[in-house]
GROMACS .gro file of N, CA and C in nm:
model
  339
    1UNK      N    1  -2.963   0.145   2.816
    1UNK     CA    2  -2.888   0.260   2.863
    1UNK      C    3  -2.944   0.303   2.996
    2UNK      N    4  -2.855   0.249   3.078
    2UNK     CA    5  -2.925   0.322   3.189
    2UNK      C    6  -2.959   0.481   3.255
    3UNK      N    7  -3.013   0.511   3.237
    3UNK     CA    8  -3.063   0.665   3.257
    3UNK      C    9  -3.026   0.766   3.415
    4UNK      N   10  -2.979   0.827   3.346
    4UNK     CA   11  -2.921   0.960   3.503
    4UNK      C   12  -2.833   0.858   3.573
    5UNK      N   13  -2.765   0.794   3.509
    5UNK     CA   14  -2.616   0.735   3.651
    5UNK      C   15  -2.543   0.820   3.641
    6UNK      N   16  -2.509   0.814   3.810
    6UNK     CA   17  -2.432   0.880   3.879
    6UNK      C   18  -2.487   1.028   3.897
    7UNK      N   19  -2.619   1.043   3.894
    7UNK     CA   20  -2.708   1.192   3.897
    7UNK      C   21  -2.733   1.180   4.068
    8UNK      N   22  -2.698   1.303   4.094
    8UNK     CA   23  -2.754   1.299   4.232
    8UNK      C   24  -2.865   1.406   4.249
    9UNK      N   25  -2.903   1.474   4.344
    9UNK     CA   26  -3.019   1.512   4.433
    9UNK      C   27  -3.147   1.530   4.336
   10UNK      N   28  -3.193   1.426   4.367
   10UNK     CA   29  -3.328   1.384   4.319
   10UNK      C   30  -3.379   1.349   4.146
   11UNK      N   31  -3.248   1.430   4.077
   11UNK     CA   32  -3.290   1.402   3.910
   11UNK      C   33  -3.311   1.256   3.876
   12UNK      N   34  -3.197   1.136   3.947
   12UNK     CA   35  -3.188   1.007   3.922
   12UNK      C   36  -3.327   0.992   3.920
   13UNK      N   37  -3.420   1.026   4.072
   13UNK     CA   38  -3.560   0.998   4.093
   13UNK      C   39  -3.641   1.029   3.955
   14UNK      N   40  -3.618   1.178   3.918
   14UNK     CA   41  -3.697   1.215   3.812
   14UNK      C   42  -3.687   1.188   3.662
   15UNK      N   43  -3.566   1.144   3.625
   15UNK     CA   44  -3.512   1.067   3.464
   15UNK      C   45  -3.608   0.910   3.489
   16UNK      N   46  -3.565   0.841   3.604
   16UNK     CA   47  -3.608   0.731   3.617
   16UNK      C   48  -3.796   0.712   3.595
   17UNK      N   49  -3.832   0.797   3.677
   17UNK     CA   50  -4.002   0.777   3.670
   17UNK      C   51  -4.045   0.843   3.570
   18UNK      N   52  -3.976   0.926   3.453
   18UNK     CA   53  -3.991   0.980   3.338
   18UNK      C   54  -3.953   0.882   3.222
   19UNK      N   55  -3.880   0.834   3.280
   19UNK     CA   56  -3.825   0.705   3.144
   19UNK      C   57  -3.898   0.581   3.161
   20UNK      N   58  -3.943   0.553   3.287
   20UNK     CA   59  -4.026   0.425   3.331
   20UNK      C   60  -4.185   0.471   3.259
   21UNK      N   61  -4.236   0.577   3.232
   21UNK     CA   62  -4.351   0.614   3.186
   21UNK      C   63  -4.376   0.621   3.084
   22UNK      N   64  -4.253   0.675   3.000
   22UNK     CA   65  -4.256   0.713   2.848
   22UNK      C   66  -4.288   0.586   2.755
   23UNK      N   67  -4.393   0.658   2.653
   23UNK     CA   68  -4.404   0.572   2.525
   23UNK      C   69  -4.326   0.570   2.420
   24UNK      N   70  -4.258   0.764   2.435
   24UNK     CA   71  -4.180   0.769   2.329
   24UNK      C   72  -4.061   0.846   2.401
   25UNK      N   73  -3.937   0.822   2.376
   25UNK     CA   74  -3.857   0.916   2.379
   25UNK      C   75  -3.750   0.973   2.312
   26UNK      N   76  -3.677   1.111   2.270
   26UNK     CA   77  -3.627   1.130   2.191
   26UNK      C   78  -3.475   1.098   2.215
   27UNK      N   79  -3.420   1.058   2.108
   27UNK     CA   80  -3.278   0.996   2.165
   27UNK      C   81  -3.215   1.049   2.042
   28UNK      N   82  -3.033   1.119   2.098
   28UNK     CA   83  -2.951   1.193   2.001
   28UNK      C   84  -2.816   1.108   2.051
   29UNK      N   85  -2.759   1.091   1.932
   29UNK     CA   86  -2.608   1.011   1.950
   29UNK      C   87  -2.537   1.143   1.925
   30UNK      N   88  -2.416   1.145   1.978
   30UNK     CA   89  -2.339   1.263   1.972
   30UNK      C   90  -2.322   1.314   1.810
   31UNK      N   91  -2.341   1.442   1.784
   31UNK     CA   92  -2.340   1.523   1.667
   31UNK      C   93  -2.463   1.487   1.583
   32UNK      N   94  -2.590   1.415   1.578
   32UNK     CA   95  -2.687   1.386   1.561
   32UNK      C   96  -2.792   1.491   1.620
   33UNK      N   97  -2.889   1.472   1.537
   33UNK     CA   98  -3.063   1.537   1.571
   33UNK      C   99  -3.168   1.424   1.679
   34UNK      N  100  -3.153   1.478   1.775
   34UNK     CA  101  -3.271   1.389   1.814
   34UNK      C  102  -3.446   1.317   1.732
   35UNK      N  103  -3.399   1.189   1.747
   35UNK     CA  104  -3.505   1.101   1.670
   35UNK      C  105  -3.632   1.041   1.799
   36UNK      N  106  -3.732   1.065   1.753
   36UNK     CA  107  -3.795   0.939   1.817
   36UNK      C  108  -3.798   0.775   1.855
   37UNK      N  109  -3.774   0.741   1.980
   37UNK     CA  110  -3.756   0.630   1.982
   37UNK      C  111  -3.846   0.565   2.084
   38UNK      N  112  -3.880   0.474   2.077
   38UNK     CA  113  -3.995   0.353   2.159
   38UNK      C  114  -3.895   0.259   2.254
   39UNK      N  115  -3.912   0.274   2.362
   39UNK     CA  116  -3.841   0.191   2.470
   39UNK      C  117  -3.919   0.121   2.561
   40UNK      N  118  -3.867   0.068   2.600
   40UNK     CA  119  -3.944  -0.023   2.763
   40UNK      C  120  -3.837  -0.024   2.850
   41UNK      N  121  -3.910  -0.005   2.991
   41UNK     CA  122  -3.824   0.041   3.084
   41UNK      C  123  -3.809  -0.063   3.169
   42UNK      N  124  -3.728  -0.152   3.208
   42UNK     CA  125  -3.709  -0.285   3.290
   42UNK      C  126  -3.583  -0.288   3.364
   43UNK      N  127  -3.600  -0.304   3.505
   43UNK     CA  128  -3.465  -0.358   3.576
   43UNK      C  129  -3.410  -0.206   3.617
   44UNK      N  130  -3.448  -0.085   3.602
   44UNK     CA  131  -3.378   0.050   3.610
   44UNK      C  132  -3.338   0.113   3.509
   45UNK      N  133  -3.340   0.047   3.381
   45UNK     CA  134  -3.304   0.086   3.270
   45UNK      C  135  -3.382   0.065   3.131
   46UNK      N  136  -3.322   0.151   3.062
   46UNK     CA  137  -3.456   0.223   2.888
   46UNK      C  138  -3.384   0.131   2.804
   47UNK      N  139  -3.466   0.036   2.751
   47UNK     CA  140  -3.392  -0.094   2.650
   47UNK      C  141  -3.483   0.000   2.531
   48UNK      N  142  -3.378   0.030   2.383
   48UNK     CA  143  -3.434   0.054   2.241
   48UNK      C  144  -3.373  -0.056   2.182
   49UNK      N  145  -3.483  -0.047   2.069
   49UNK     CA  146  -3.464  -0.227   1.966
   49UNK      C  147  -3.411  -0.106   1.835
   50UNK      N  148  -3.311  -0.156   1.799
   50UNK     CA  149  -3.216  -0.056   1.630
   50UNK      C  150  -3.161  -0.150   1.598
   51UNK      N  151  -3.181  -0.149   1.452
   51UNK     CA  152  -3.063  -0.227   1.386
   51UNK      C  153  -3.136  -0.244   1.233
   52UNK      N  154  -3.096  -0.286   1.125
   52UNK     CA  155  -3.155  -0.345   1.024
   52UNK      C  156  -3.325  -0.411   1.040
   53UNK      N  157  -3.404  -0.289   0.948
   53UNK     CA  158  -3.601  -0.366   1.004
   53UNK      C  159  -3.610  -0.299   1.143
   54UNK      N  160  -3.546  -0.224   1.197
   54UNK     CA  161  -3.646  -0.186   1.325
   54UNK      C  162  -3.595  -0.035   1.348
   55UNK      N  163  -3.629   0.050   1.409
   55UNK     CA  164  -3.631   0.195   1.441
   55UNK      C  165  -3.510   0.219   1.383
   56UNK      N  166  -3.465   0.323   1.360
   56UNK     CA  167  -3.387   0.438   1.316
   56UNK      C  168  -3.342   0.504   1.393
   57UNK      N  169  -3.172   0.452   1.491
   57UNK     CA  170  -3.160   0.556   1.603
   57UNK      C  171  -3.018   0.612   1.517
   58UNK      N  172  -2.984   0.692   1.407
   58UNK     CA  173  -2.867   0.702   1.356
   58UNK      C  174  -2.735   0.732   1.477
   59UNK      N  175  -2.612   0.640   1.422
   59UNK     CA  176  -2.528   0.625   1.541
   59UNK      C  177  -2.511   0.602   1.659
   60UNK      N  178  -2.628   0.545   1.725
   60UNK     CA  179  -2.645   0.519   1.892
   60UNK      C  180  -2.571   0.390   1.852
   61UNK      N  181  -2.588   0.277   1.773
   61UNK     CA  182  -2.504   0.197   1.785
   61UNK      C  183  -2.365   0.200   1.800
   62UNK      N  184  -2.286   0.308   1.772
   62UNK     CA  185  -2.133   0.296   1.760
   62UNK      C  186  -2.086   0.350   1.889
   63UNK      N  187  -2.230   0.467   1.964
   63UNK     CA  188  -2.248   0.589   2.052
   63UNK      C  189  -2.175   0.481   2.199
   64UNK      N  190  -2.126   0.638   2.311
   64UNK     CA  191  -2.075   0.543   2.420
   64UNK      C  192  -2.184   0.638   2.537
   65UNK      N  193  -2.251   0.702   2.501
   65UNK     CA  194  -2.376   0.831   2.551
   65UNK      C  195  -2.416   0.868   2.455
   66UNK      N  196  -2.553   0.881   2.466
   66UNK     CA  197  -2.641   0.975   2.410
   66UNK      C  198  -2.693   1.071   2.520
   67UNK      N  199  -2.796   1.127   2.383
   67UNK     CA  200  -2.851   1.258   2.507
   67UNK      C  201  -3.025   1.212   2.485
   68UNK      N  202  -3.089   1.201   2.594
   68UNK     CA  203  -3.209   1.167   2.605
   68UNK      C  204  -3.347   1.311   2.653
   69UNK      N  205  -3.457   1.256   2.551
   69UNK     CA  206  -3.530   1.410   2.592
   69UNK      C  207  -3.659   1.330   2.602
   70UNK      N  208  -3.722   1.386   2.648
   70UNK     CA  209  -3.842   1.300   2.774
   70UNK      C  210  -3.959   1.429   2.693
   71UNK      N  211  -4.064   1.421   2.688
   71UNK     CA  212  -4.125   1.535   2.617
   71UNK      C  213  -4.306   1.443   2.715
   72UNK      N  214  -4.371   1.550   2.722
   72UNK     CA  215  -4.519   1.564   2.804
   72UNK      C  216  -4.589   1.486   2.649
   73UNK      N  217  -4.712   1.423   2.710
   73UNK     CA  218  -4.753   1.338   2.641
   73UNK      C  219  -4.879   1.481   2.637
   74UNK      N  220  -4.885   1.500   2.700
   74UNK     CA  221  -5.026   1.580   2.723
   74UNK      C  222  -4.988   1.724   2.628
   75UNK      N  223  -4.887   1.819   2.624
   75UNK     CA  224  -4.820   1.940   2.607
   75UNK      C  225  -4.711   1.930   2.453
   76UNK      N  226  -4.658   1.801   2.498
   76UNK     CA  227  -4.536   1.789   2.391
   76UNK      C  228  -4.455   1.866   2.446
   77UNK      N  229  -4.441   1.929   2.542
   77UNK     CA  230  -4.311   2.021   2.594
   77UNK      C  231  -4.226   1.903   2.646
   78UNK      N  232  -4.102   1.982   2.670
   78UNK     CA  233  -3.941   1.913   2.719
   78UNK      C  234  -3.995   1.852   2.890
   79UNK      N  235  -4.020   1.766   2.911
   79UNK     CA  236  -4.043   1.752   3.066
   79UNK      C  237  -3.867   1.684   3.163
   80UNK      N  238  -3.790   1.673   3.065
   80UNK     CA  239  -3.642   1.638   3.126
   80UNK      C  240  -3.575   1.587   3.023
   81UNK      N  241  -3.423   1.599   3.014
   81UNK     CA  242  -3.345   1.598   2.941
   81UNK      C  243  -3.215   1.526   3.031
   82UNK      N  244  -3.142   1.434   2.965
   82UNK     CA  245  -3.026   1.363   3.059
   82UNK      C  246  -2.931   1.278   2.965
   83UNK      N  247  -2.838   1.275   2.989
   83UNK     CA  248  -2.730   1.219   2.936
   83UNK      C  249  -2.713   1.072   2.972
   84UNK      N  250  -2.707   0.962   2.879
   84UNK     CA  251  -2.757   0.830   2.938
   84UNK      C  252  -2.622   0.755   2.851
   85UNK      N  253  -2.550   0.656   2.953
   85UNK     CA  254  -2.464   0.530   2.875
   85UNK      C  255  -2.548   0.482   2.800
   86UNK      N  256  -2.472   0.393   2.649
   86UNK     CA  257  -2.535   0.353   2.606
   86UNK      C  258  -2.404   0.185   2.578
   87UNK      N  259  -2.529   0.085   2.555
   87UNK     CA  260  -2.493  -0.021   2.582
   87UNK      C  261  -2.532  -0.136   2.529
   88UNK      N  262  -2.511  -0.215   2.424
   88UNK     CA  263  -2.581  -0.350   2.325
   88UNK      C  264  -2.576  -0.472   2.470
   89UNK      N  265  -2.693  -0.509   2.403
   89UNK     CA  266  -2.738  -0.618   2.483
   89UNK      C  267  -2.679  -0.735   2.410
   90UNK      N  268  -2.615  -0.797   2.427
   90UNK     CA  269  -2.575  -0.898   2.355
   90UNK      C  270  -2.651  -1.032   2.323
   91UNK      N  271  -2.654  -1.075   2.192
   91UNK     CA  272  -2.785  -1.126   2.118
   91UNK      C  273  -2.775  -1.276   2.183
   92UNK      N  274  -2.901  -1.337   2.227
   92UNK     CA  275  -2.912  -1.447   2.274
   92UNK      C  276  -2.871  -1.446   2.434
   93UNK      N  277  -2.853  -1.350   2.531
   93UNK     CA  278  -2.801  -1.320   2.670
   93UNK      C  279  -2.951  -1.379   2.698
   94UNK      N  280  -2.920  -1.392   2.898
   94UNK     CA  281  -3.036  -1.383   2.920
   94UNK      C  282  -3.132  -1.229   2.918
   95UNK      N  283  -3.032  -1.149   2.931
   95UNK     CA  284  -3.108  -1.041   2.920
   95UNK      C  285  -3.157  -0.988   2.789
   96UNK      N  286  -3.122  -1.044   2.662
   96UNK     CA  287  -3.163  -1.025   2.555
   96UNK      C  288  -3.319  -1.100   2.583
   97UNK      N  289  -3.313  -1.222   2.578
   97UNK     CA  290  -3.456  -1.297   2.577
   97UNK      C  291  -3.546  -1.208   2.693
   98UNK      N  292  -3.511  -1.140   2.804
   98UNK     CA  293  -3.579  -1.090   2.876
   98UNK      C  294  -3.694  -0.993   2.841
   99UNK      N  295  -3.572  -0.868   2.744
   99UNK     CA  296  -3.575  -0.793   2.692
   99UNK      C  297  -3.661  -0.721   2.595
  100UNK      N  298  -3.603  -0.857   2.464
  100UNK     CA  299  -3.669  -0.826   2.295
  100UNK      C  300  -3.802  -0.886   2.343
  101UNK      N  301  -3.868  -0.918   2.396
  101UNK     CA  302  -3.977  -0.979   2.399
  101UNK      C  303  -4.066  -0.892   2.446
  102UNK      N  304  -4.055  -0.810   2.564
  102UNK     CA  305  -4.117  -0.644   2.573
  102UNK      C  306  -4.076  -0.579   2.463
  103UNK      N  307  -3.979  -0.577   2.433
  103UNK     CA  308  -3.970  -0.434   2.314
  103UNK      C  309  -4.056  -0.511   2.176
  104UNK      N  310  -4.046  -0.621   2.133
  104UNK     CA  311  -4.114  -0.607   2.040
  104UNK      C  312  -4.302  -0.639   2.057
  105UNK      N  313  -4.327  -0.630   2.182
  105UNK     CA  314  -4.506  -0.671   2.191
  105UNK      C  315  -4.534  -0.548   2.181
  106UNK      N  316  -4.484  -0.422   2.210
  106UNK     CA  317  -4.517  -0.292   2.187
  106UNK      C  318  -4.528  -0.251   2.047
  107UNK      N  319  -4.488  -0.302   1.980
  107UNK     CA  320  -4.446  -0.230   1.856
  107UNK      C  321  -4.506  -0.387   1.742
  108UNK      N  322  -4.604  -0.287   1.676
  108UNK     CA  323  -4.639  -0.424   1.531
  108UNK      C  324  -4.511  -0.475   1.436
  109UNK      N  325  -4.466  -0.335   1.445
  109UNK     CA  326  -4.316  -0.408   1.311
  109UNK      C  327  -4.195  -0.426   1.388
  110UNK      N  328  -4.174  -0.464   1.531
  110UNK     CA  329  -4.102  -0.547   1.604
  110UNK      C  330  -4.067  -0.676   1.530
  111UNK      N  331  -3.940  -0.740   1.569
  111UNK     CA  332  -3.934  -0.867   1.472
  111UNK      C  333  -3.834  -0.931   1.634
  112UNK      N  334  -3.868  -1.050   1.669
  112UNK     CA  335  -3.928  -1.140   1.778
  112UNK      C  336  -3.713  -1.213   1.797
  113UNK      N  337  -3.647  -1.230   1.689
  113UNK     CA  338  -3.518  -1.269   1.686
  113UNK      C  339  -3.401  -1.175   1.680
   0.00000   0.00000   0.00000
């Protein structure tokens, strides 16, 4: 999902180097509670691994936006909040192999296929 498109004066800058940093971030599919989610940030954009065996993002799969919340590692406070497309990588792409292979070295109960 690429983060802050189409954001202009300076937020793009600040979603981006907030989402490129994060270990964790909270992600809400429309009418949902924001959940914790583990991403890696590659190419300009926040890749999450969901599906059967891996994180719990309820409804981001069906989702066409979510709402993304960025929180201080140091504070736990809100450090930015943004509305992000959301988008399946399609299994076996090159950008899948690019991809699942960062998202799952981060994470022990990552699964590699």
């Amino acid at each position: 999902m690429p983060p802050g498109a189409g954001w202009q004066g300076g937020r793009v800058g600040l979603v981006d180097e907030v989402a490129r940093k994060a270990a964790v971030l909270w992600v809400a599919a429309p009418g949902r509670d924001p959940v914790p989610a583990w991403p890696v940030w590659r190419d300009g954009a926040t890749y999450l691994l969901t599906g059967p065996g891996e994180q719990e993002l309820p409804g981001l799969a069906d989702a066409s936006e979510c709402t993304v919340v960025a929180r201080s590692a140091d504070t736990g406070g809100r450090v930015a909040t943004w509305q992000a497309a959301v988008a399946a990588v399609e299994r076996d792409s090159d950008e899948w192999r690019q991809v699942v292979p960062a998202l799952t070295a981060g994470r022990l109960n990552g699964h590699p296929d």
